[in-house]
PDB file of C-alpha atoms and ligand atoms in Angstrom:
ATOM      1  CA  MET A   1      -0.054  -0.024  -0.006  1.00  0.00           C
ATOM      2  CA  THR A   2       2.846   2.268   0.567  1.00  0.00           C
ATOM      3  CA  GLY A   3       4.643   1.313  -2.604  1.00  0.00           C
ATOM      4  CA  THR A   4       7.602  -0.089  -0.796  1.00  0.00           C
ATOM      5  CA  TYR A   5       7.395  -3.686  -1.896  1.00  0.00           C
ATOM      6  CA  THR A   6      10.406  -4.213  -4.005  1.00  0.00           C
ATOM      7  CA  LEU A   7      10.031  -6.026  -7.278  1.00  0.00           C
ATOM      8  CA  GLN A   8      12.499  -6.270 -10.288  1.00  0.00           C
ATOM      9  CA  SER A   9      11.045  -2.976 -11.809  1.00  0.00           C
ATOM     10  CA  THR A  10      11.642  -1.178  -8.619  1.00  0.00           C
ATOM     11  CA  ARG A  11      15.156  -2.385  -8.363  1.00  0.00           C
ATOM     12  CA  ALA A  12      15.924  -1.628 -11.911  1.00  0.00           C
ATOM     13  CA  ARG A  13      14.553   2.040 -11.325  1.00  0.00           C
ATOM     14  CA  PHE A  14      17.305   2.490  -8.698  1.00  0.00           C
ATOM     15  CA  ASN A  15      20.084   0.703 -10.282  1.00  0.00           C
ATOM     16  CA  LYS A  16      19.547   1.828 -13.859  1.00  0.00           C
ATOM     17  CA  SER A  17      22.062  -0.389 -15.734  1.00  0.00           C
ATOM     18  CA  GLU A  18      22.614  -3.234 -13.383  1.00  0.00           C
ATOM     19  CA  VAL A  19      19.271  -4.713 -12.729  1.00  0.00           C
ATOM     20  CA  ASP A  20      17.034  -6.016 -15.429  1.00  0.00           C
ATOM     21  CA  PRO A  21      13.320  -5.202 -14.752  1.00  0.00           C
ATOM     22  CA  THR A  22      12.136  -8.537 -16.115  1.00  0.00           C
ATOM     23  CA  CYS A  23      10.516 -11.011 -13.803  1.00  0.00           C
ATOM     24  CA  CYS A  24      13.325 -13.397 -12.513  1.00  0.00           C
ATOM     25  CA  ILE A  25      14.545 -16.286 -14.526  1.00  0.00           C
ATOM     26  CA  ILE A  26      13.257 -18.555 -11.750  1.00  0.00           C
ATOM     27  CA  LEU A  27       9.832 -17.242 -12.074  1.00  0.00           C
ATOM     28  CA  CYS A  28       8.239 -16.497 -15.524  1.00  0.00           C
ATOM     29  CA  ASN A  29      10.840 -14.313 -17.075  1.00  0.00           C
ATOM     30  CA  CYS A  30       8.585 -13.089 -19.614  1.00  0.00           C
ATOM     31  CA  ALA A  31       7.530  -9.488 -18.594  1.00  0.00           C
ATOM     32  CA  GLU A  32       8.553  -6.531 -16.645  1.00  0.00           C
ATOM     33  CA  GLU A  33       7.905  -7.539 -12.911  1.00  0.00           C
ATOM     34  CA  THR A  34       5.483  -4.524 -11.914  1.00  0.00           C
ATOM     35  CA  MET A  35       2.952  -4.648  -9.221  1.00  0.00           C
ATOM     36  CA  LEU A  36       0.385  -5.658 -11.822  1.00  0.00           C
ATOM     37  CA  HIS A  37       2.458  -8.582 -13.233  1.00  0.00           C
ATOM     38  CA  PHE A  38       3.034  -9.736  -9.655  1.00  0.00           C
ATOM     39  CA  LEU A  39      -0.415  -9.493  -8.326  1.00  0.00           C
ATOM     40  CA  LEU A  40      -2.257 -10.695 -11.626  1.00  0.00           C
ATOM     41  CA  GLU A  41      -0.207 -12.055 -14.408  1.00  0.00           C
ATOM     42  CA  CYS A  42       3.046 -13.938 -13.310  1.00  0.00           C
ATOM     43  CA  THR A  43       2.111 -17.472 -14.459  1.00  0.00           C
ATOM     44  CA  VAL A  44       4.488 -18.995 -11.960  1.00  0.00           C
ATOM     45  CA  LEU A  45       2.314 -17.766  -9.142  1.00  0.00           C
ATOM     46  CA  ASP A  46      -1.047 -18.880 -10.804  1.00  0.00           C
ATOM     47  CA  ILE A  47      -1.323 -21.902  -8.519  1.00  0.00           C
ATOM     48  CA  VAL A  48      -1.416 -19.800  -5.501  1.00  0.00           C
ATOM     49  CA  ARG A  49      -3.362 -16.723  -6.991  1.00  0.00           C
ATOM     50  CA  LYS A  50      -6.243 -18.535  -8.811  1.00  0.00           C
ATOM     51  CA  PRO A  51      -8.192 -19.812  -5.940  1.00  0.00           C
ATOM     52  CA  ILE A  52      -7.694 -16.618  -3.781  1.00  0.00           C
ATOM     53  CA  LEU A  53      -8.722 -14.394  -6.853  1.00  0.00           C
ATOM     54  CA  SER A  54     -11.828 -16.639  -7.047  1.00  0.00           C
ATOM     55  CA  ASP A  55     -12.657 -15.875  -3.591  1.00  0.00           C
ATOM     56  CA  ILE A  56     -11.884 -12.119  -3.996  1.00  0.00           C
ATOM     57  CA  LYS A  57     -14.124 -12.256  -7.141  1.00  0.00           C
ATOM     58  CA  TYR A  58     -16.872 -13.762  -5.158  1.00  0.00           C
ATOM     59  CA  GLU A  59     -16.545 -11.084  -2.298  1.00  0.00           C
ATOM     60  CA  VAL A  60     -16.599  -8.094  -4.828  1.00  0.00           C
ATOM     61  CA  ASN A  61     -19.408  -9.610  -6.791  1.00  0.00           C
ATOM     62  CA  LEU A  62     -21.476  -9.697  -3.561  1.00  0.00           C
ATOM     63  CA  LEU A  63     -20.701  -6.232  -3.003  1.00  0.00           C
ATOM     64  CA  SER A  64     -21.593  -5.209  -6.452  1.00  0.00           C
ATOM     65  CA  ARG A  65     -25.188  -5.904  -5.889  1.00  0.00           C
ATOM     66  CA  LYS A  66     -25.183  -2.841  -3.647  1.00  0.00           C
ATOM     67  CA  ALA A  67     -23.232  -0.253  -5.708  1.00  0.00           C
ATOM     68  CA  THR A  68     -19.957  -1.085  -7.256  1.00  0.00           C
ATOM     69  CA  LYS A  69     -18.839  -3.099 -10.534  1.00  0.00           C
ATOM     70  CA  LEU A  70     -18.409  -6.727 -10.676  1.00  0.00           C
ATOM     71  CA  TRP A  71     -14.672  -7.704 -10.291  1.00  0.00           C
ATOM     72  CA  ASP A  72     -14.377  -8.567 -14.090  1.00  0.00           C
ATOM     73  CA  GLU A  73     -15.685  -5.062 -14.925  1.00  0.00           C
ATOM     74  CA  HIS A  74     -12.893  -3.547 -13.103  1.00  0.00           C
ATOM     75  CA  SER A  75      -9.617  -2.697 -15.386  1.00  0.00           C
ATOM     76  CA  LEU A  76      -6.609  -4.776 -14.441  1.00  0.00           C
ATOM     77  CA  GLU A  77      -5.122  -1.487 -12.900  1.00  0.00           C
ATOM     78  CA  GLU A  78      -8.500  -1.061 -10.817  1.00  0.00           C
ATOM     79  CA  GLN A  79      -8.003  -4.771  -9.718  1.00  0.00           C
ATOM     80  CA  VAL A  80      -4.449  -4.173  -8.522  1.00  0.00           C
ATOM     81  CA  ASN A  81      -5.531  -0.991  -6.522  1.00  0.00           C
ATOM     82  CA  ILE A  82      -8.533  -3.041  -4.962  1.00  0.00           C
ATOM     83  CA  SER A  83      -6.008  -5.709  -4.045  1.00  0.00           C
ATOM     84  CA  ILE A  84      -3.558  -3.388  -2.458  1.00  0.00           C
ATOM     85  CA  ASP A  85      -6.476  -1.121  -0.778  1.00  0.00           C
ATOM     86  CA  CYS A  86     -10.086  -2.141  -1.181  1.00  0.00           C
ATOM     87  CA  THR A  87     -11.461   0.970   0.658  1.00  0.00           C
ATOM     88  CA  SER A  88     -12.131   2.339  -2.697  1.00  0.00           C
ATOM     89  CA  LEU A  89     -15.067  -0.131  -2.939  1.00  0.00           C
ATOM     90  CA  TYR A  90     -16.825   1.403  -0.013  1.00  0.00           C
ATOM     91  CA  LYS A  91     -19.973   3.291  -0.362  1.00  0.00           C
ATOM     92  CA  CYS A  92     -21.004   4.208   3.175  1.00  0.00           C
ATOM     93  CA  ASP A  93     -23.503   1.363   3.795  1.00  0.00           C
ATOM     94  CA  ARG A  94     -23.400  -0.526   7.009  1.00  0.00           C
ATOM     95  CA  MET A  95     -24.048  -3.830   5.397  1.00  0.00           C
ATOM     96  CA  GLN A  96     -21.572  -3.281   2.746  1.00  0.00           C
ATOM     97  CA  ALA A  97     -18.774  -2.293   5.510  1.00  0.00           C
ATOM     98  CA  GLU A  98     -19.331  -5.773   6.899  1.00  0.00           C
ATOM     99  CA  ARG A  99     -18.948  -7.427   3.366  1.00  0.00           C
ATOM    100  CA  LEU A 100     -15.902  -5.097   2.714  1.00  0.00           C
ATOM    101  CA  GLU A 101     -14.099  -6.976   5.559  1.00  0.00           C
ATOM    102  CA  GLY A 102     -14.487 -10.101   3.440  1.00  0.00           C
ATOM    103  CA  VAL A 103     -12.770  -8.459   0.534  1.00  0.00           C
ATOM    104  CA  GLU A 104     -10.094  -6.975   2.717  1.00  0.00           C
ATOM    105  CA  PHE A 105      -9.307 -10.373   4.148  1.00  0.00           C
ATOM    106  CA  GLN A 106      -9.041 -12.110   0.738  1.00  0.00           C
ATOM    107  CA  CYS A 107      -6.945  -9.362  -0.621  1.00  0.00           C
ATOM    108  CA  LYS A 108      -4.407  -9.524   2.221  1.00  0.00           C
ATOM    109  CA  ARG A 109      -4.536 -13.324   1.937  1.00  0.00           C
ATOM    110  CA  LEU A 110      -3.638 -12.903  -1.854  1.00  0.00           C
ATOM    111  CA  ILE A 111      -0.648 -10.338  -1.218  1.00  0.00           C
ATOM    112  CA  PHE A 112       0.673 -12.593   1.667  1.00  0.00           C
ATOM    113  CA  SER A 113       0.365 -15.962  -0.448  1.00  0.00           C
ATOM    114  CA  LEU A 114       2.014 -14.360  -3.413  1.00  0.00           C
ATOM    115  CA  HIS A 115       4.806 -12.855  -1.377  1.00  0.00           C
ATOM    116  CA  ASN A 116       5.602 -16.298   0.261  1.00  0.00           C
ATOM    117  CA  GLU A 117       5.473 -18.202  -3.078  1.00  0.00           C
ATOM    118  CA  ARG A 118       7.678 -15.702  -4.807  1.00  0.00           C
ATOM    119  CA  TYR A 119      10.064 -15.822  -1.920  1.00  0.00           C
ATOM    120  CA  ARG A 120      10.044 -19.546  -1.821  1.00  0.00           C
ATOM    121  CA  HIS A 121      10.949 -19.853  -5.427  1.00  0.00           C
ATOM    122  CA  LEU A 122      13.648 -17.288  -5.211  1.00  0.00           C
ATOM    123  CA  LYS A 123      15.144 -19.064  -1.963  1.00  0.00           C
ATOM    124  CA  LEU A 124      14.955 -22.453  -3.619  1.00  0.00           C
ATOM    125  CA  SER A 125      17.020 -20.941  -6.619  1.00  0.00           C
ATOM    126  CA  ASP A 126      19.422 -19.436  -4.174  1.00  0.00           C
ATOM    127  CA  LYS A 127      20.049 -22.790  -2.237  1.00  0.00           C
ATOM    128  CA  THR A 128      20.422 -24.703  -5.649  1.00  0.00           C
ATOM    129  CA  SER A 129      22.778 -22.275  -7.319  1.00  0.00           C
ATOM    130  CA  LYS A 130      25.083 -21.379  -4.239  1.00  0.00           C
ATOM    131  CA  THR A 131      25.498 -17.947  -5.934  1.00  0.00           C
ATOM    132  CA  LYS A 132      23.541 -14.674  -5.804  1.00  0.00           C
ATOM    133  CA  LEU A 133      19.811 -14.715  -6.676  1.00  0.00           C
ATOM    134  CA  PRO A 134      19.494 -15.034 -10.497  1.00  0.00           C
ATOM    135  CA  CYS A 135      17.899 -11.525 -10.822  1.00  0.00           C
TER     136      CYS A 135
HETATM  137 ZN1   ZN B   1       6.555 -13.096 -13.696  1.00  0.00          ZN
END
């Protein structure tokens, strides 16, 4: 939420020529590792992401009966923003506030689980290569 999570694109921004912004070779290695890529697109993290996104979609779609759009009607950028801070969905309704807690829980679960899975891949790579991280 504070923009302090360090992805390859962040590292590249601060180390211009020394760091490749592409998602690590131990992950998908097929696109710039931005927040959108990390949260919604990196195929290596799909196994963790898909069931949780399904839960987020369910919770957001319950909310949408009140005032907001369905999950799939949000742009990818909006989905990233909701995943990081779902309060943008809040429309001052007591029932909705209770439902929003469900969205928030699932979004925190998504970010925590993706972080753990990404870290697990990078750590495994570190142990097998006995060198620095491959990215
Ligand atoms: Zn990736």
